[in-house]
């Protein structure tokens, strides 16, 4: 491991158990905390997660709002989330003049516009084992250390079919090798693609948001570039199980993450904006092209509507 990564790992890695509620309540003071769940057709799992966050909020006042950013679900995600106590916004209804783009990054970016927190906690909506420690663990470093701007979760990731290899396939097969090669200081980040992370609004509003599944990688690299390793921490949340996509879907995810890294490593060498995959249908082999978008959303601080809402000086 790169020596700076090793030092960072030793200094900036904690566990959920290091952040008891009492310690956090004492540290929270006037900090406003928003929890955001990006969701695309998560009706089966989102209700339990929102209810769990709501119980934590009610018992401890550590969470001030729960927002679901619906990425265009066609199931009952919005209804289930609302019934569970979340404020639900449809992607198309937020910053409508800027249009709507596909993918998770769009949901996370638009969530900045409809939330009020000084700290934003992002949680995936397909978790099968959500626990309050997801929130308290991620809040710990942010509520107690002003130098910390971004906190990544990490966990063991068994695949649902335990006979298979571990989860985090894109992490292990692509993201980790890419980051170790091009950004070795990040080699100590155990789960760079983790969908559970928390950050200060002052950081998130200052960074571009990569499209789709590139969003986590872009935010991590850009936080390192803008503020250095000291602004990043990570927390061990134990084990995480979630819904899994098939290999072709993860191939498309990998292509987006590669595009996000390439935009930072070799910005003058644009990649071919499509991934060609193959599938056999009735014995016939068919090539299937998917668009790989590299179009990033700008820092929210450059969006006039956001500047107006946040009362930024003209
Ligand atoms: O276009 C999208 C794709 C995903 N998601 C949400 O982002 C989170 C992580 O996505 P997914 O579960 O597909 O990723 P995986 O966990 O399989 O890597 C989940 O809450 C999804 O519902 C979203 O809001 N919009
Ligand atoms: O880590 C990974 O390899 C992918 C896929 O995980 P699995 O192989 O389905 O366990 O999951 C993550 O990647 C996405 C892209 O960053 C995140 O949005 C997800 O939250 C995260 O689960």
XYZ file of N, CA and C in Angstrom, residues 58-267:
630
model
N -36.492 9.990 15.474
C -37.465 10.249 16.548
C -36.827 10.071 17.931
N -35.964 9.068 18.034
C -35.395 8.727 19.355
C -34.220 9.608 19.733
N -33.494 10.101 18.694
C -32.214 10.768 19.020
C -32.080 12.188 18.463
N -32.965 12.590 17.556
C -32.860 13.906 16.877
C -31.550 14.053 16.099
N -30.933 12.922 15.739
C -29.685 13.010 14.953
C -29.960 13.243 13.472
N -31.198 12.973 13.040
C -31.553 13.155 11.617
C -32.685 14.169 11.550
N -32.516 15.181 10.672
C -33.524 16.247 10.602
C -34.464 16.099 9.418
N -34.033 15.365 8.372
C -34.965 15.126 7.271
C -34.551 13.873 6.505
N -35.547 13.192 5.976
C -35.319 11.979 5.176
C -35.917 12.233 3.794
N -35.060 12.226 2.784
C -35.504 12.570 1.431
C -35.234 11.395 0.496
N -36.238 11.046 -0.284
C -36.051 10.037 -1.337
C -36.080 10.762 -2.677
N -35.064 10.550 -3.480
C -35.011 11.138 -4.818
C -35.335 10.017 -5.811
N -36.543 10.052 -6.328
C -37.041 8.985 -7.202
C -36.499 9.187 -8.621
N -35.763 8.198 -9.096
C -35.109 8.299 -10.409
C -36.008 7.862 -11.550
N -37.335 7.952 -11.331
C -38.238 7.543 -12.408
C -38.745 6.128 -12.205
N -39.031 5.789 -10.960
C -39.507 4.433 -10.655
C -40.840 4.180 -11.334
N -41.050 2.924 -11.723
C -42.339 2.548 -12.318
C -43.108 1.635 -11.372
N -42.532 1.421 -10.169
C -43.268 0.605 -9.191
C -43.805 1.541 -8.102
N -44.039 1.025 -6.885
C -44.671 1.820 -5.839
C -43.631 2.464 -4.912
N -42.403 2.636 -5.400
C -41.342 3.211 -4.571
C -41.783 4.505 -3.887
N -42.294 5.440 -4.635
C -42.645 6.761 -4.065
C -43.715 6.622 -2.988
N -44.719 5.830 -3.292
C -45.844 5.657 -2.344
C -45.356 4.977 -1.067
N -44.574 3.941 -1.205
C -44.066 3.209 -0.034
C -43.160 4.121 0.795
N -42.307 4.879 0.128
C -41.371 5.765 0.848
C -42.121 6.862 1.586
N -43.154 7.404 0.922
C -43.932 8.482 1.555
C -44.668 7.934 2.777
N -45.255 6.770 2.630
C -45.992 6.159 3.752
C -45.045 5.872 4.929
N -43.793 5.603 4.601
C -42.820 5.286 5.662
C -42.288 6.549 6.324
N -42.613 7.717 5.735
C -42.225 8.965 6.412
C -41.205 9.803 5.689
N -40.889 9.448 4.439
C -39.880 10.240 3.706
C -40.558 11.356 2.912
N -39.806 12.416 2.645
C -40.219 13.414 1.649
C -39.716 12.886 0.316
N -40.596 12.742 -0.656
C -40.223 12.117 -1.930
C -40.269 13.156 -3.048
N -39.201 13.198 -3.829
C -39.142 14.106 -4.979
C -38.848 13.277 -6.213
N -39.563 13.551 -7.280
C -39.286 12.875 -8.546
C -38.203 13.647 -9.283
N -37.273 12.944 -9.832
C -36.130 13.572 -10.522
C -36.589 14.651 -11.508
N -37.679 14.363 -12.245
C -38.128 15.308 -13.290
C -38.669 16.605 -12.714
N -39.060 16.577 -11.446
C -39.681 17.773 -10.852
C -38.648 18.680 -10.176
N -37.400 18.238 -10.111
C -36.365 19.023 -9.425
C -35.459 19.679 -10.476
N -35.308 20.996 -10.381
C -34.518 21.742 -11.381
C -34.950 21.338 -12.790
N -36.248 21.365 -13.003
C -36.832 20.878 -14.270
C -36.236 21.596 -15.489
N -35.872 22.882 -15.311
C -35.300 23.629 -16.460
C -33.958 23.043 -16.905
N -33.365 22.219 -16.054
C -32.077 21.614 -16.421
C -32.254 20.212 -16.988
N -33.530 19.823 -17.134
C -33.798 18.507 -17.709
C -33.523 17.396 -16.716
N -33.653 16.164 -17.216
C -33.383 14.989 -16.388
C -32.483 14.046 -17.150
N -31.459 13.596 -16.472
C -30.550 12.631 -17.110
C -30.661 11.300 -16.389
N -30.423 10.204 -17.092
C -30.544 8.891 -16.439
C -29.415 8.662 -15.440
N -29.680 7.818 -14.472
C -28.598 7.365 -13.597
C -28.635 7.909 -12.192
N -27.865 7.230 -11.347
C -27.841 7.526 -9.915
C -27.253 8.896 -9.617
N -26.227 9.281 -10.363
C -25.562 10.563 -10.094
C -26.529 11.730 -10.173
N -27.475 11.651 -11.104
C -28.465 12.720 -11.270
C -29.287 12.865 -9.994
N -29.687 11.722 -9.428
C -30.520 11.741 -8.217
C -29.754 12.373 -7.058
N -28.491 12.008 -6.911
C -27.694 12.528 -5.798
C -27.430 14.021 -5.976
N -27.218 14.435 -7.219
C -26.974 15.860 -7.492
C -28.234 16.674 -7.224
N -29.363 16.221 -7.737
C -30.601 16.979 -7.560
C -31.037 16.997 -6.088
N -30.628 15.989 -5.333
C -30.992 15.948 -3.909
C -30.403 17.148 -3.168
N -29.282 17.650 -3.641
C -28.673 18.826 -2.979
C -29.620 20.019 -3.033
N -30.449 20.055 -4.081
C -31.323 21.220 -4.265
C -32.546 21.160 -3.353
N -32.972 19.950 -3.004
C -34.226 19.825 -2.238
C -33.994 19.500 -0.761
N -32.730 19.443 -0.348
C -32.435 19.182 1.073
C -31.929 20.459 1.739
N -31.933 20.418 3.095
C -31.541 21.611 3.854
C -30.329 21.361 4.753
N -29.821 20.114 4.751
C -28.789 19.773 5.735
C -27.432 20.397 5.478
N -26.698 20.635 6.576
C -25.276 21.015 6.463
C -24.471 19.754 6.137
N -25.029 18.615 6.567
C -24.425 17.310 6.307
C -25.450 16.447 5.561
N -25.000 15.800 4.512
C -25.866 14.922 3.723
C -25.370 13.488 3.900
N -26.261 12.576 4.238
C -25.902 11.161 4.334
C -26.607 10.432 3.193
N -25.828 9.847 2.301
C -26.416 9.099 1.176
C -26.516 7.627 1.564
N -27.672 7.017 1.343
C -27.877 5.591 1.644
C -28.601 4.955 0.463
N -28.098 3.820 -0.018
C -28.806 3.123 -1.091
C -30.149 2.624 -0.580
N -31.091 2.479 -1.498
C -32.458 2.078 -1.118
C -32.710 0.593 -1.341
N -31.640 -0.164 -1.655
C -31.838 -1.610 -1.894
C -31.174 -2.452 -0.808
N -30.854 -1.814 0.319
C -30.182 -2.553 1.408
C -31.143 -3.571 2.011
N -30.601 -4.730 2.329
C -31.431 -5.781 2.926
C -31.177 -5.908 4.423
N -30.196 -5.151 4.896
C -29.851 -5.286 6.325
C -29.555 -3.926 6.932
N -30.363 -2.939 6.593
C -30.123 -1.588 7.134
C -30.191 -1.604 8.662
N -29.275 -0.852 9.259
C -29.335 -0.665 10.713
C -28.990 0.780 11.031
N -29.379 1.244 12.196
C -29.138 2.637 12.579
C -27.651 2.982 12.529
N -26.799 1.971 12.721
C -25.351 2.233 12.735
C -24.856 2.754 11.383
N -25.647 2.481 10.317
C -25.266 3.053 9.009
C -25.208 4.576 9.117
N -26.188 5.134 9.806
C -26.275 6.600 9.919
C -25.315 7.102 11.002
N -25.367 6.512 12.177
C -24.532 7.005 13.291
C -23.053 6.838 12.969
N -22.697 5.722 12.331
C -21.278 5.507 11.981
C -20.775 6.562 11.014
N -21.593 6.879 10.011
C -21.157 7.860 8.998
C -21.134 9.276 9.569
N -22.027 9.547 10.507
C -22.068 10.898 11.093
C -20.890 11.140 12.039
N -20.393 10.078 12.668
C -19.369 10.224 13.705
C -18.234 11.164 13.353
N -17.441 10.826 12.330
C -16.285 11.684 12.020
C -16.686 13.101 11.615
N -17.844 13.241 10.944
C -18.254 14.574 10.460
C -18.697 15.470 11.612
N -19.362 14.913 12.616
C -19.859 15.734 13.722
C -18.778 16.048 14.740
N -17.656 15.321 14.658
C -16.627 15.514 15.702
C -15.314 16.085 15.170
N -15.134 16.108 13.851
C -13.864 16.624 13.309
C -14.145 17.585 12.151
N -13.945 18.877 12.363
C -14.235 19.867 11.309
C -13.368 19.681 10.060
N -12.235 19.000 10.212
C -11.351 18.783 9.049
C -11.910 17.705 8.113
N -12.779 16.857 8.648
C -13.344 15.772 7.827
C -14.482 16.311 6.969
N -14.432 16.038 5.673
C -15.454 16.532 4.742
C -16.278 15.391 4.139
N -15.660 14.209 4.047
C -16.316 13.070 3.394
C -16.021 11.815 4.196
N -17.056 11.017 4.475
C -16.892 9.756 5.215
C -17.503 8.623 4.401
N -16.675 7.641 4.057
C -17.136 6.483 3.286
C -17.386 5.314 4.209
N -18.479 4.598 3.963
C -18.716 3.345 4.681
C -17.856 2.258 4.078
N -17.539 1.263 4.884
C -17.051 0.007 4.304
C -17.640 -1.157 5.091
N -17.586 -2.330 4.538
C -18.282 -3.485 5.100
C -17.858 -4.727 4.326
N -18.129 -5.880 4.904
C -18.021 -7.124 4.152
C -19.241 -7.178 3.224
N -19.066 -7.778 2.045
C -20.147 -7.731 1.055
C -20.415 -9.125 0.483
N -21.020 -10.001 1.301
C -21.331 -11.338 0.768
C -22.385 -11.226 -0.335
N -22.224 -11.951 -1.410
C -23.278 -11.994 -2.429
C -24.444 -12.800 -1.864
N -25.639 -12.496 -2.349
C -26.822 -13.173 -1.805
C -26.713 -14.681 -1.994
N -26.145 -15.098 -3.109
C -25.930 -16.531 -3.315
C -24.528 -16.826 -2.784
N -24.475 -17.214 -1.494
C -23.177 -17.254 -0.808
C -22.211 -18.253 -1.430
N -22.727 -19.078 -2.360
C -21.772 -20.003 -3.005
C -20.873 -19.226 -3.978
N -21.352 -18.023 -4.317
C -20.550 -17.249 -5.279
C -19.458 -16.490 -4.535
N -18.626 -15.796 -5.278
C -17.564 -14.978 -4.658
C -18.221 -13.751 -4.011
N -17.400 -12.953 -3.321
C -17.949 -11.819 -2.574
C -18.538 -10.756 -3.480
N -19.316 -9.879 -2.860
C -19.919 -8.769 -3.597
C -18.888 -7.693 -3.873
N -19.379 -6.603 -4.447
C -18.463 -5.529 -4.804
C -17.628 -5.916 -6.010
N -18.303 -6.537 -7.007
C -17.558 -7.078 -8.143
C -16.893 -5.974 -8.964
N -17.610 -4.876 -9.201
C -16.980 -3.797 -9.982
C -15.851 -3.167 -9.166
N -16.059 -3.101 -7.856
C -14.994 -2.570 -6.983
C -13.723 -3.401 -7.141
N -13.887 -4.733 -6.991
C -12.693 -5.591 -6.968
C -12.078 -5.777 -8.353
N -12.899 -5.745 -9.376
C -12.370 -6.062 -10.717
C -11.960 -4.829 -11.503
N -12.477 -3.643 -11.070
C -12.132 -2.485 -11.881
C -11.788 -1.240 -11.077
N -12.694 -0.850 -10.183
C -12.486 0.421 -9.480
C -11.207 0.397 -8.635
N -11.012 -0.668 -7.856
C -9.830 -0.715 -6.994
C -8.533 -0.740 -7.811
N -8.429 -1.585 -8.857
C -7.202 -1.541 -9.670
C -6.975 -0.168 -10.314
N -8.054 0.462 -10.783
C -7.918 1.787 -11.403
C -7.403 2.804 -10.386
N -8.024 2.831 -9.201
C -7.640 3.834 -8.202
C -6.222 3.592 -7.707
N -5.857 2.314 -7.522
C -4.485 2.024 -7.058
C -3.464 2.459 -8.095
N -3.828 2.333 -9.350
C -2.886 2.684 -10.421
C -2.766 4.200 -10.585
N -3.897 4.891 -10.587
C -3.870 6.321 -10.909
C -3.943 7.230 -9.683
N -4.518 6.728 -8.579
C -4.651 7.548 -7.363
C -4.263 6.698 -6.153
N -2.970 6.280 -6.091
C -2.533 5.319 -5.046
C -2.770 5.813 -3.622
N -2.908 7.102 -3.439
C -3.201 7.599 -2.074
C -4.558 7.089 -1.597
N -5.436 6.716 -2.543
C -6.773 6.219 -2.182
C -6.793 4.706 -1.978
N -5.595 4.083 -2.002
C -5.545 2.611 -1.899
C -6.092 2.104 -0.569
N -6.136 2.988 0.440
C -6.630 2.547 1.749
C -8.144 2.603 1.882
N -8.817 3.159 0.862
C -10.283 3.242 0.916
C -10.834 1.849 0.626
N -11.415 1.216 1.608
C -11.810 -0.183 1.492
C -12.958 -0.366 0.503
N -13.931 0.537 0.524
C -15.083 0.419 -0.389
C -15.266 1.745 -1.133
N -14.435 2.027 -2.137
C -14.536 3.313 -2.846
C -15.883 3.529 -3.525
N -16.560 2.458 -3.881
C -17.857 2.604 -4.567
C -19.034 2.558 -3.602
N -18.766 2.455 -2.329
C -19.875 2.310 -1.364
C -20.925 3.386 -1.591
N -22.171 2.949 -1.643
C -23.261 3.897 -1.839
C -23.672 4.581 -0.565
N -23.082 4.142 0.560
C -23.361 4.793 1.850
C -22.171 5.686 2.172
N -22.409 6.959 2.228
C -21.368 7.907 2.608
C -22.030 9.202 3.049
N -21.280 9.981 3.769
C -21.801 11.264 4.254
C -20.761 12.336 3.959
N -21.285 13.546 3.745
C -20.339 14.627 3.407
C -20.959 15.960 3.787
N -20.082 16.951 3.954
C -20.586 18.289 4.216
C -21.171 18.861 2.924
N -22.250 19.601 3.069
C -22.841 20.264 1.903
C -21.795 21.182 1.242
N -20.978 21.831 2.046
C -19.985 22.772 1.495
C -19.024 22.057 0.539
N -18.812 20.751 0.763
C -17.997 19.966 -0.181
C -18.828 19.590 -1.393
N -19.968 18.974 -1.165
C -20.769 18.411 -2.271
C -21.199 19.492 -3.257
N -21.533 20.676 -2.748
C -22.018 21.735 -3.661
C -20.881 22.314 -4.494
N -19.636 22.012 -4.090
C -18.479 22.603 -4.798
C -17.913 21.667 -5.861
N -18.474 20.447 -5.942
C -17.902 19.440 -6.855
C -18.873 19.114 -7.988
N -18.328 18.753 -9.150
C -19.202 18.229 -10.219
C -19.697 16.845 -9.821
N -20.825 16.436 -10.387
C -21.360 15.089 -10.132
C -21.274 14.291 -11.431
N -20.496 13.219 -11.384
C -20.371 12.356 -12.564
C -21.709 11.657 -12.815
N -21.958 11.260 -14.065
C -23.246 10.640 -14.370
C -23.327 9.203 -13.867
N -24.545 8.767 -13.646
C -24.799 7.361 -13.341
C -23.986 6.834 -12.178
N -23.431 5.658 -12.386
C -22.682 4.988 -11.314
C -21.256 5.505 -11.194
N -20.931 6.541 -11.947
C -19.599 7.137 -11.792
C -19.540 8.110 -10.631
N -20.720 8.411 -10.056
C -20.793 9.513 -9.091
C -19.888 9.295 -7.889
N -19.875 8.105 -7.327
C -19.043 7.882 -6.125
C -17.560 8.049 -6.440
N -17.155 7.520 -7.582
C -15.734 7.590 -7.954
C -15.319 9.034 -8.210
N -16.154 9.783 -8.901
C -15.838 11.184 -9.173
C -15.727 12.001 -7.908
N -16.670 11.826 -6.993
C -16.651 12.603 -5.745
C -15.406 12.273 -4.925
N -15.035 10.988 -4.908
C -13.870 10.577 -4.105
C -12.588 11.181 -4.666
N -12.408 11.052 -5.970
C -11.186 11.565 -6.609
C -11.121 13.094 -6.486
N -12.256 13.747 -6.680
C -12.265 15.213 -6.646
C -12.070 15.746 -5.229
N -12.571 15.014 -4.227
C -12.328 15.425 -2.838
C -10.839 15.311 -2.524
N -10.222 14.230 -2.972
C -8.766 14.073 -2.780
C -8.030 15.221 -3.459
N -8.409 15.499 -4.688
C -7.699 16.524 -5.455
C -7.850 17.911 -4.863
N -9.036 18.197 -4.322
C -9.319 19.566 -3.851
C -8.878 19.773 -2.398
N -8.987 18.686 -1.577
C -8.766 18.887 -0.133
C -7.728 17.947 0.473
N -7.279 16.952 -0.273
C -6.284 16.011 0.248
C -6.906 14.896 1.072
N -6.085 13.906 1.373
C -6.557 12.703 2.073
C -7.145 13.040 3.442
N -6.623 14.080 4.091
C -7.077 14.404 5.449
C -8.546 14.752 5.527
N -9.155 15.068 4.379
C -10.579 15.443 4.384
C -11.490 14.226 4.292
N -10.880 13.040 4.144
C -11.652 11.813 3.912
C -11.478 10.883 5.115
N -12.553 10.234 5.522
C -12.493 9.203 6.569
C -13.345 8.030 6.114
N -13.236 6.923 6.844
C -14.069 5.756 6.519
C -14.454 5.040 7.804
N -15.615 4.379 7.749
C -16.159 3.717 8.945
C -16.598 2.307 8.596
N -16.193 1.368 9.425
C -16.548 -0.047 9.242
C -17.974 -0.265 9.763
N -18.887 -0.635 8.873
C -20.283 -0.871 9.273
C -20.588 -2.357 9.363
N -19.581 -3.182 9.316
C -19.831 -4.620 9.517
C -20.082 -5.373 8.226
N -21.349 -5.656 7.924
C -21.680 -6.422 6.718
C -22.842 -5.749 6.014
N -22.799 -5.786 4.674
C -23.882 -5.152 3.896
C -24.347 -6.125 2.828
N -25.641 -6.389 2.818
C -26.199 -7.179 1.724
C -27.230 -6.311 1.009
N -27.319 -6.453 -0.311
C -28.213 -5.592 -1.091
C -28.612 -6.338 -2.353
N -29.492 -5.760 -3.095
C -29.902 -6.355 -4.369
C -28.723 -6.315 -5.330
N -28.584 -7.324 -6.170
C -27.442 -7.365 -7.092
C -27.902 -7.318 -8.539
N -27.099 -6.636 -9.351
C -27.367 -6.581 -10.781
C -26.606 -7.717 -11.480
N -27.031 -7.993 -12.716
C -26.343 -9.064 -13.434
C -25.026 -8.540 -14.027
N -24.259 -9.458 -14.581
C -22.905 -9.121 -15.044
C -22.932 -8.055 -16.140
N -23.901 -8.172 -17.050
C -23.955 -7.170 -18.145
C -24.224 -5.780 -17.564
N -25.109 -5.716 -16.579
C -25.406 -4.412 -15.956
C -24.161 -3.872 -15.255
N -23.413 -4.756 -14.601
C -22.188 -4.305 -13.928
C -21.119 -3.924 -14.944
N -21.181 -4.525 -16.126
C -20.257 -4.103 -17.190
C -20.538 -2.663 -17.594
N -21.811 -2.334 -17.680
C -22.187 -0.949 -18.025
C -21.789 -0.008 -16.881
N -21.937 -0.472 -15.654
C -21.505 0.327 -14.498
C -19.998 0.569 -14.586
N -19.253 -0.477 -14.890
C -17.789 -0.377 -14.979
C -17.383 0.603 -16.069
N -18.110 0.589 -17.180
C -17.772 1.492 -18.285
C -17.958 2.952 -17.853
N -19.001 3.203 -17.088
C -19.244 4.580 -16.617
C -18.169 5.012 -15.628
N -17.765 4.104 -14.764
C -16.726 4.422 -13.783
C -15.388 4.656 -14.491
N -15.103 3.846 -15.494
C -13.875 4.035 -16.289
C -13.888 5.411 -16.951
N -15.045 5.777 -17.503
C -15.180 7.081 -18.161
C -14.945 8.211 -17.160
N -15.448 8.035 -15.941
C -15.289 9.064 -14.898
C -13.825 9.222 -14.515
N -13.112 8.121 -14.405
C -11.679 8.183 -14.064
C -10.891 8.778 -15.228
N -11.223 8.338 -16.437
C -10.487 8.813 -17.616
C -10.630 10.327 -17.779
N -11.822 10.843 -17.451
C -12.040 12.295 -17.573
C -11.097 13.066 -16.657
N -10.627 12.409 -15.600
C -9.713 13.061 -14.655
C -8.241 12.756 -14.951
N -8.005 11.589 -15.516
C -6.620 11.170 -15.749
C -6.119 11.623 -17.121
N -7.018 11.556 -18.109
C -6.607 11.965 -19.461
C -7.752 12.747 -20.124
N -8.009 13.956 -19.602
C -9.148 14.760 -20.081
C -9.049 15.105 -21.574
